[in-house]
Amino acid sequence: MNFRVLKSMSWTVALAIAALTPAALAAQATATSSNKAVTTSPSRWDIFLGYSYIAPFGTVQTPIPSGTLPTNYTPVNAGAIGSVSYYFNNHFGLQVEGDAHPQTIQNCVAYASGPLMGQCDYALTPVANSFYGASLGPIYRWQYGRFTPFVHVLGGIEEVTGPLQQPQTWGWVVTGGGGVDWETGWLNNHFAIRLFQADYQYIDINYGANYGGAVDINALRASAGIVVHIGSLAPPPPVTLACSANPSWVYPGDPITVTATAGNLDPKLNVIYSMTGPGLTANSATATVATAALTPGAYTVNCSVKEGRAGKEGLKPWESATATAPFTVKAFEPPAISCSANPSTIKPGDAATITAVGVSPQNRPLTYSYSASAGTITGTGTTAEYSSAGAPTGTVGITCNVSDDKGHTESSSTSLTITAPYVPPAPKTQALCSTSFANDKKRPTRVDNEAKACLDQVALDLKQQADAKAVVVGESNADENAKTAKQQKYAAKHKHATVDQFAAQRAVNAKDYLVTEQGIDASRISVATGTTDGQTEENYLVPAGATFSSDVSGTTPVDETAVKPQARKPLAERHSTKKAAQ
């Protein structure tokens, strides 16, 4: 019967390997070549089926008619082993293991003759033994790359057949050992190969007094095979949730739609969405926020999702998720305005058009008003009329105002210029021609023909400008000034001594020519002396409104009561007169 059990287990292992091999080879073609583990999460269940070899060490004192026959257990080369391990976490689990190591027991070889004829000849009977066991105990594993080492300690029962026809007898067994699994990555990480499993077993058997009594067996067991991973210790991917508000900001009264989007949902489970927040009018995956009653500021909608069996949604940590959707309610923005004047320059009494361009970011109704720093402005729309009547000349400030129905106001400024009437520039003294008196050494103050040409032009200018006047400025050089100073010093002591005023005399003589020979009114001509070093005379035309003393500096009026004009006589006539006088 035990042989049939072994045969059934062997066929099961063979069929499992045959069935898994094609799929494993196909998966291997696409598996990664990395030395690291391809397992994303440790398995919940491990099922192991494999080949097993056992080497027992123990001696049975088998009773025989002549006494006892010591017989040793022999190794069993062909065996089968299987286990099911359930893991509570990534490392610790509980393992149930069963193994079968049968050997065929030959029939007894009997004595053919003699007094023992018919009884077993133990010397001729082949030695045989078999082991069948079932154990339970903890197992510990850890993963290192593609390899998963493990250790376990098991306790259970063992059925052992003696090496010399001892009957199948149950005893107890303690197993300790470990092994290494190679994670192939095949079948989506559900298939591994147990490279080896090595165990030490202590077996206690009592065959009874007729078969050798109690026996202690120390056994070494070596196994290898396949491991199938079932389930996963890692929870399913947690539910995710994204929550967004569209648009993210609005003005009061504009609607907002909040949308919750969950991920990693199990289609077999029930899903419940919920939202909380200001102004919400729905409670599902989408909601509408009414903002008309909300004051400007930042707000948040809290979104949540739960999945699970009906009535048990969200009981597990990975079955729920939360998210938030922020949005902002902005205050109505004030309008903007620009202001311009056309034309920007006007004459006193003229008008200009003022244009205002207002814009409301929320398209609110707008109202316009205007003001001016001078003059008057009328209008309530986008244009107004400015009148400069009564306004002084210069820059006038214009202010354009706009307001919306929410009480927001904004202003913009422009300006225009009222020009003053044209005022011609104040007349200025004009320098005319000048003459030199240096040609006539003997009469250095006489108006000669060269001087006459200049004075004739001065007379012409005075005749063309009847309201203009002339100023004649006489100059003297250093020698003449020294001579005058010497004469003045002498005259200070001699009452009737004369003093030559060269600069004043030249100016007086030139005026006399303009009055007596050109007929210019003497009141239109003034005489003065200057500070220029030279025997010259300079002429200036003073238009009406001009002031000579302001335009020409450094001159001194001549006292015409003290300096009299000299008559213009030829030089020869002057000499003959002197001789007659003498």
XYZ file of C-alpha atoms in Angstrom:
582
model
C 0.000 0.000 0.000
C 2.809 2.424 0.812
C 4.409 1.725 -2.530
C 1.188 2.717 -4.239
C 1.165 6.028 -2.333
C 4.730 6.763 -3.436
C 3.855 5.874 -6.984
C 0.877 8.253 -6.936
C 2.974 11.117 -5.508
C 5.714 10.491 -8.075
C 3.216 10.658 -10.902
C 1.751 13.859 -9.478
C 5.181 15.526 -9.369
C 6.001 14.328 -12.884
C 2.692 15.536 -14.313
C 3.033 18.925 -12.588
C 6.524 19.424 -14.015
C 5.377 18.341 -17.472
C 2.411 20.717 -17.404
C 4.385 23.718 -16.158
C 7.460 23.277 -18.335
C 6.062 24.714 -21.665
C 4.555 27.767 -19.995
C 7.697 28.259 -17.930
C 9.898 28.080 -21.012
C 7.676 30.583 -22.840
C 7.789 32.952 -19.898
C 11.521 32.533 -19.620
C 11.925 33.890 -23.160
C 10.651 37.256 -21.984
C 11.953 37.219 -18.414
C 14.573 39.691 -17.392
C 18.194 38.610 -17.256
C 18.836 40.676 -14.145
C 20.291 38.973 -11.111
C 17.808 40.787 -8.961
C 14.515 39.292 -7.923
C 11.652 39.658 -10.335
C 9.125 38.994 -7.616
C 7.232 42.161 -6.814
C 5.891 40.841 -3.518
C 6.452 37.697 -1.430
C 3.839 34.997 -1.907
C 1.158 34.114 0.616
C 1.230 30.334 -0.134
C 4.114 28.135 -1.296
C 3.393 24.603 -2.564
C 6.423 22.342 -2.917
C 6.597 18.979 -4.730
C 9.838 17.142 -5.248
C 12.190 14.230 -5.109
C 13.616 13.194 -1.758
C 16.484 10.994 -0.547
C 16.829 9.824 3.058
C 19.783 8.310 4.824
C 18.713 6.876 8.212
C 21.198 5.880 10.890
C 20.000 3.419 13.533
C 20.250 -0.198 14.637
C 17.414 -2.586 15.450
C 18.141 -5.568 17.729
C 15.868 -7.984 15.942
C 14.958 -11.093 18.030
C 15.718 -14.413 16.354
C 15.388 -17.964 17.715
C 19.035 -18.058 18.517
C 19.096 -14.607 20.169
C 19.125 -11.133 18.548
C 20.311 -9.965 15.185
C 21.527 -6.313 15.018
C 20.292 -4.777 11.752
C 20.956 -1.246 10.419
C 18.594 0.934 8.402
C 19.595 1.526 4.781
C 19.246 4.699 2.634
C 16.148 5.121 0.488
C 17.158 6.542 -2.879
C 13.728 7.095 -4.406
C 11.317 9.186 -2.407
C 8.823 11.993 -2.762
C 8.203 15.057 -0.632
C 5.602 17.795 -0.578
C 4.767 20.766 1.596
C 2.325 23.619 1.875
C 3.512 26.821 3.579
C 1.300 29.695 4.614
C 3.090 32.979 5.413
C 1.790 35.520 7.854
C 4.221 38.168 6.634
C 7.211 38.451 4.350
C 9.295 36.055 6.455
C 7.388 33.942 8.988
C 4.938 31.184 8.136
C 3.506 27.802 9.078
C 4.432 24.730 7.078
C 2.763 21.308 6.680
C 5.055 18.727 5.140
C 4.698 15.115 4.092
C 7.227 12.707 2.660
C 7.323 9.064 1.492
C 10.459 6.932 1.219
C 9.352 3.319 0.559
C 11.406 0.183 -0.024
C 9.938 -3.157 -1.145
C 10.081 -5.800 1.584
C 10.994 -9.184 0.172
C 9.185 -12.285 1.316
C 10.806 -14.345 4.063
C 13.302 -16.957 2.904
C 12.446 -20.106 4.988
C 14.657 -22.950 6.091
C 14.206 -25.803 3.647
C 15.050 -28.567 6.124
C 16.128 -29.279 9.554
C 14.500 -28.422 12.843
C 13.804 -24.825 11.713
C 12.269 -25.862 8.440
C 9.546 -23.462 7.449
C 10.823 -20.639 9.615
C 12.536 -17.512 8.228
C 16.179 -17.671 7.611
C 17.087 -14.136 8.669
C 20.531 -14.464 7.272
C 19.103 -14.971 3.824
C 16.232 -12.416 4.030
C 17.118 -9.080 2.258
C 17.290 -5.990 4.488
C 14.617 -3.332 3.664
C 13.022 -0.274 5.345
C 10.582 2.564 4.465
C 9.627 5.981 5.934
C 6.339 7.917 5.710
C 5.876 11.118 7.656
C 3.741 14.187 8.228
C 4.952 17.242 10.169
C 3.913 20.759 11.098
C 6.015 23.703 12.190
C 7.247 27.238 11.611
C 9.246 28.314 8.595
C 11.334 31.425 8.072
C 12.422 32.747 4.682
C 14.229 35.745 3.294
C 14.910 36.897 -0.240
C 18.304 37.708 -1.667
C 18.154 38.619 -5.326
C 16.664 35.703 -7.212
C 17.341 33.318 -4.324
C 15.096 32.651 -1.355
C 16.817 30.768 1.466
C 14.638 29.307 4.221
C 14.896 27.368 7.474
C 12.202 25.411 9.275
C 11.641 23.308 12.402
C 8.897 20.712 12.222
C 7.359 18.158 14.524
C 5.025 15.334 13.615
C 4.512 11.620 13.148
C 6.529 9.117 11.164
C 5.631 5.586 10.062
C 8.758 3.447 9.761
C 9.173 -0.112 8.536
C 12.074 -1.943 10.136
C 15.087 -3.080 8.255
C 14.410 -6.733 9.052
C 10.728 -7.259 8.571
C 9.718 -4.988 11.446
C 6.080 -4.013 10.838
C 4.923 -0.525 9.889
C 5.005 1.352 13.143
C 4.086 4.988 13.945
C 6.366 7.140 16.048
C 7.197 10.759 16.365
C 9.702 12.833 14.420
C 11.459 16.186 14.784
C 12.833 17.844 11.643
C 15.199 20.801 11.324
C 16.859 22.177 8.244
C 16.542 24.509 5.325
C 17.127 25.097 1.671
C 17.271 27.566 -1.203
C 14.653 28.359 -3.877
C 15.561 29.964 -7.177
C 12.953 32.467 -8.322
C 12.660 31.951 -12.069
C 10.272 34.796 -12.763
C 8.244 32.444 -14.911
C 4.458 32.378 -14.935
C 4.357 35.933 -13.717
C 6.591 35.131 -10.728
C 4.527 32.142 -9.626
C 7.097 29.439 -10.346
C 10.353 28.644 -8.534
C 12.793 25.757 -8.391
C 13.924 24.378 -5.043
C 17.586 23.831 -5.695
C 17.992 21.820 -2.549
C 16.475 21.161 0.836
C 18.616 19.518 3.505
C 17.107 18.317 6.780
C 18.107 16.489 9.875
C 15.436 14.220 11.361
C 15.242 12.546 14.714
C 12.757 9.662 14.693
C 11.630 7.652 17.741
C 10.038 4.239 16.952
C 8.966 1.382 19.230
C 8.379 -1.889 17.393
C 7.556 -3.799 20.547
C 9.487 -6.564 22.283
C 8.916 -9.110 19.500
C 10.538 -6.875 16.862
C 13.374 -5.154 18.623
C 11.687 -2.650 20.945
C 12.416 1.128 20.885
C 14.774 2.518 18.275
C 16.284 6.067 17.902
C 16.896 6.996 14.282
C 19.022 9.928 13.123
C 18.320 10.656 9.467
C 19.667 13.029 6.854
C 17.176 13.989 4.161
C 17.973 15.750 0.867
C 15.260 17.043 -1.483
C 14.763 19.128 -4.608
C 11.790 20.022 -6.764
C 9.434 22.779 -7.833
C 7.661 25.469 -5.860
C 4.425 27.135 -6.893
C 3.697 30.597 -5.396
C 0.055 31.441 -4.787
C -1.309 34.766 -3.628
C 0.592 37.800 -2.484
C 1.364 39.363 0.844
C 1.316 42.847 -0.636
C -2.055 44.558 -0.643
C -3.510 45.494 -4.016
C -2.465 48.901 -5.393
C -4.074 51.551 -3.222
C -6.906 53.574 -4.610
C -5.765 56.951 -5.888
C -7.771 60.109 -6.245
C -7.245 63.336 -8.128
C -9.569 66.261 -7.572
C -9.615 69.426 -9.645
C -11.673 72.594 -9.922
C -12.405 74.083 -13.340
C -11.869 76.957 -13.653
C -9.485 77.397 -10.759
C -10.574 81.002 -10.146
C -13.745 82.956 -10.835
C -15.525 86.153 -9.973
C -18.531 85.988 -7.633
C -21.454 84.405 -9.425
C -19.448 82.358 -11.918
C -19.878 78.562 -11.586
C -17.096 76.071 -10.851
C -17.151 72.357 -11.652
C -15.216 70.041 -9.330
C -14.277 66.621 -10.717
C -12.927 63.669 -8.725
C -11.045 60.994 -10.693
C -10.191 57.744 -8.903
C -7.539 55.262 -10.008
C -6.722 51.602 -9.233
C -10.359 50.771 -8.660
C -11.491 47.156 -8.559
C -14.414 46.858 -11.012
C -15.913 44.129 -8.840
C -16.280 46.403 -5.833
C -18.697 49.177 -5.007
C -17.401 52.779 -5.170
C -18.626 55.750 -3.136
C -17.531 59.354 -3.824
C -18.052 62.244 -1.447
C -17.226 65.940 -1.506
C -17.459 68.687 1.065
C -16.878 72.362 0.579
C -18.531 75.779 0.314
C -21.320 76.195 -2.216
C -21.472 72.511 -3.291
C -24.750 71.397 -4.857
C -23.914 67.714 -5.545
C -22.153 64.843 -3.865
C -20.726 62.470 -6.472
C -17.718 62.258 -8.776
C -18.637 65.720 -10.055
C -20.071 68.705 -8.228
C -20.955 72.287 -8.984
C -19.900 75.166 -6.731
C -22.190 78.182 -6.605
C -20.027 81.231 -5.926
C -22.591 84.033 -5.870
C -22.743 84.046 -2.077
C -19.028 83.535 -1.518
C -16.824 86.409 -0.460
C -13.549 86.862 -2.330
C -10.860 84.530 -1.044
C -9.305 81.070 -1.336
C -11.434 77.949 -0.827
C -10.919 74.184 -0.843
C -13.184 71.293 -1.768
C -12.353 68.033 0.038
C -12.855 64.951 -2.111
C -12.838 61.314 -1.007
C -13.465 57.906 -2.533
C -14.022 54.496 -0.954
C -14.376 51.072 -2.503
C -15.340 47.700 -1.121
C -18.243 45.391 -0.786
C -21.600 47.102 -0.416
C -21.857 48.458 3.096
C -18.175 47.755 3.830
C -16.504 50.341 1.638
C -13.192 51.706 2.866
C -12.608 49.223 5.679
C -9.136 48.396 4.415
C -6.454 51.065 4.268
C -5.896 50.728 0.523
C -9.594 51.019 -0.275
C -9.894 54.763 0.293
C -8.189 57.956 -0.832
C -8.629 61.684 -0.349
C -7.675 64.750 -2.326
C -8.391 68.456 -2.376
C -9.335 70.900 -5.099
C -8.454 74.519 -4.352
C -10.174 77.409 -6.057
C -10.209 81.166 -5.638
C -13.033 83.670 -5.792
C -11.572 86.976 -6.868
C -13.018 90.362 -6.085
C -14.320 92.319 -9.022
C -11.434 94.328 -10.432
C -11.776 98.088 -10.841
C -12.123 99.424 -14.350
C -9.220 100.959 -16.225
C -9.416 104.266 -18.100
C -7.331 106.347 -20.461
C -7.881 110.040 -21.234
C -6.878 112.248 -24.171
C -7.549 115.785 -25.479
C -7.890 116.815 -29.128
C -6.438 119.211 -30.007
C -3.944 119.379 -27.204
C -3.089 123.047 -27.907
C -5.784 125.731 -28.320
C -6.094 129.495 -28.352
C -7.963 131.435 -25.681
C -11.700 130.934 -26.150
C -11.313 127.822 -28.295
C -12.721 124.362 -27.436
C -11.296 120.817 -27.384
C -12.813 117.311 -27.328
C -11.937 115.089 -24.356
C -12.133 111.325 -24.997
C -12.167 108.668 -22.259
C -11.725 104.952 -22.937
C -12.850 102.785 -20.009
C -12.547 98.999 -19.739
C -14.098 96.735 -17.082
C -12.358 93.308 -16.736
C -15.776 91.830 -15.899
C -17.714 93.929 -18.455
C -19.590 95.801 -15.754
C -21.618 98.890 -16.790
C -19.533 102.067 -16.585
C -20.315 105.712 -15.812
C -18.054 108.631 -16.809
C -17.421 112.102 -15.338
C -14.901 114.871 -16.033
C -13.206 117.828 -14.337
C -10.759 120.548 -15.419
C -8.379 122.779 -13.475
C -9.549 125.833 -15.477
C -12.318 126.520 -17.967
C -15.418 124.359 -18.214
C -16.031 120.761 -19.338
C -19.377 119.105 -20.050
C -20.270 115.492 -20.838
C -21.158 112.174 -19.134
C -20.354 109.649 -21.843
C -17.090 108.578 -23.370
C -16.555 112.104 -24.792
C -16.840 115.574 -23.278
C -16.458 119.136 -24.566
C -13.899 121.466 -23.013
C -14.269 125.250 -23.290
C -11.346 127.563 -22.532
C -13.533 130.624 -22.039
C -12.349 132.494 -18.975
C -9.335 130.247 -18.468
C -5.869 131.746 -18.207
C -3.191 130.814 -20.678
C -0.936 127.911 -19.880
C -1.429 124.199 -19.071
C -4.884 123.000 -18.059
C -5.223 119.651 -16.254
C -8.092 117.399 -17.342
C -9.276 114.453 -15.199
C -11.424 111.632 -16.605
C -13.279 109.481 -14.050
C -15.002 106.120 -14.514
C -17.009 104.003 -12.040
C -18.781 100.640 -12.298
C -21.959 99.381 -10.655
C -19.872 97.753 -7.864
C -18.604 101.099 -6.642
C -15.101 100.743 -8.063
C -13.636 103.949 -9.474
C -10.571 104.826 -11.475
C -9.184 108.067 -12.897
C -6.817 109.148 -15.624
C -5.372 112.549 -16.410
C -4.360 114.451 -19.489
C -3.666 118.084 -20.220
C -3.977 120.705 -22.908
C -2.268 124.041 -23.408
C -3.954 127.422 -23.910
C -1.494 129.558 -25.823
C -1.113 133.294 -25.057
C -1.699 135.906 -27.838
C 1.401 136.682 -29.835
C 3.547 139.358 -28.235
C 6.405 140.535 -30.430
C 9.775 140.603 -28.768
C 10.853 143.837 -27.087
C 12.891 146.028 -29.492
C 16.617 146.130 -28.968
C 19.239 148.762 -29.709
C 20.938 148.052 -33.028
C 24.605 148.805 -33.699
C 25.056 150.769 -36.956
C 28.214 151.818 -38.679
C 31.261 153.332 -37.016
C 33.926 155.771 -38.336
C 37.581 156.424 -37.641
C 39.024 159.885 -36.926
C 42.617 158.798 -37.186
C 43.152 159.995 -40.766
C 43.305 163.695 -40.012
C 46.190 164.103 -37.600
C 45.738 167.828 -37.252
C 41.972 167.776 -36.823
C 41.291 164.444 -35.097
C 37.671 165.356 -34.176
C 36.508 166.667 -37.564
C 33.809 164.757 -39.487
C 35.503 163.986 -42.762
C 34.084 162.513 -45.921
C 34.518 158.923 -44.662
C 32.545 159.810 -41.547
C 29.907 161.521 -43.660
C 29.218 158.300 -45.567
C 28.498 156.470 -42.312
C 26.422 159.329 -40.877
C 24.392 159.625 -44.074
C 23.333 155.963 -43.581
C 22.436 156.710 -39.970
C 20.300 159.631 -41.127
C 18.576 157.364 -43.658
C 17.724 154.824 -40.950
C 16.267 157.572 -38.739
C 14.168 158.885 -41.586
C 12.830 155.387 -42.327
C 11.949 154.799 -38.680
C 10.354 158.040 -37.534
C 9.880 156.774 -34.000
C 13.459 155.600 -33.598
C 16.311 157.529 -32.055
C 20.081 157.433 -32.438
C 22.966 157.466 -29.998
C 26.410 158.604 -31.134
C 29.270 157.346 -28.947
C 32.708 158.926 -29.247
C 35.957 157.151 -28.280
C 39.498 158.372 -27.617
C 42.856 156.635 -27.425
C 45.332 156.524 -24.553
C 47.477 159.411 -25.800
C 44.451 161.633 -26.075
C 43.253 160.624 -22.656
C 46.674 161.448 -21.199
C 46.669 164.840 -22.915
C 43.182 165.592 -21.595
C 44.216 164.612 -18.101
C 47.243 166.918 -18.309
C 45.049 169.792 -19.544
C 42.564 169.194 -16.787
C 45.351 169.366 -14.254
C 46.585 172.622 -15.744
C 43.077 174.069 -15.977
C 42.598 173.400 -12.343
C 45.167 176.153 -11.683
C 44.462 178.462 -14.647
C 40.973 179.701 -14.993
C 40.894 180.337 -18.712
C 42.844 177.299 -19.823
C 41.097 174.986 -22.305
C 40.682 171.199 -22.121
C 40.265 169.003 -25.216
C 37.480 166.402 -24.788
C 38.346 164.230 -27.797
C 35.723 161.502 -27.389
C 32.906 163.935 -26.499
C 33.876 166.298 -29.276
C 33.720 163.544 -31.896
C 30.228 162.574 -30.736
C 29.009 166.194 -30.681
C 30.461 166.906 -34.138
C 28.789 163.811 -35.589
C 25.433 164.868 -34.123
C 25.878 168.329 -35.476
C 26.371 166.865 -38.970
C 23.183 164.838 -38.675
C 21.207 167.864 -37.464
C 22.591 170.655 -39.685
C 23.289 168.769 -42.893
C 20.819 165.865 -42.776
C 17.997 167.703 -41.030
C 17.521 165.217 -38.233
C 15.702 166.561 -35.203
C 18.308 167.110 -32.508
C 15.992 165.600 -29.889
C 16.240 162.225 -31.633
C 20.013 162.117 -31.224
C 21.916 161.554 -27.998
C 25.669 161.722 -27.552
C 27.906 159.747 -25.185
C 31.437 158.613 -24.673
C 32.679 155.063 -24.438
C 35.650 153.275 -22.978
C 37.038 151.733 -26.143
C 40.660 152.686 -26.848
C 40.613 154.306 -30.298
C 39.927 157.468 -32.314
C 36.477 156.257 -33.379
C 32.827 157.079 -33.254
C 30.071 154.437 -33.085
C 26.400 154.878 -34.032
C 23.420 153.040 -32.562
C 19.761 152.984 -33.665
C 17.343 152.861 -30.725
C 13.857 151.706 -31.901
C 10.762 152.824 -30.022
C 10.467 150.818 -26.814
C 14.171 149.992 -26.639
C 16.409 151.289 -23.845
C 19.935 152.130 -24.891
C 21.428 151.988 -21.409
C 20.048 148.479 -20.938
C 21.283 147.219 -24.274
C 24.725 148.918 -24.381
C 26.826 149.266 -21.256
C 29.954 151.272 -20.523
C 28.833 154.656 -21.979
C 28.626 158.084 -20.360
C 26.279 160.863 -21.600
C 28.011 164.001 -22.888
C 27.212 167.396 -21.342
C 26.336 169.244 -24.537
C 26.376 172.587 -22.661
C 30.075 172.143 -22.048
C 31.064 170.600 -25.382
C 30.008 172.568 -28.438
C 30.113 171.357 -32.029
C 32.924 172.481 -34.273
C 32.150 173.789 -37.718
C 33.266 171.607 -40.649
C 35.702 173.840 -42.579
C 38.429 172.915 -44.998
C 41.909 172.837 -43.586
C 43.232 175.763 -45.768
C 40.392 178.022 -44.825
C 41.078 177.299 -41.239
C 44.723 178.370 -41.659
C 43.922 181.655 -43.381
C 41.486 182.483 -40.665
C 44.103 181.963 -38.079
C 46.572 184.255 -39.930
C 43.989 187.014 -40.234
C 43.294 186.727 -36.595
C 46.900 186.968 -35.801
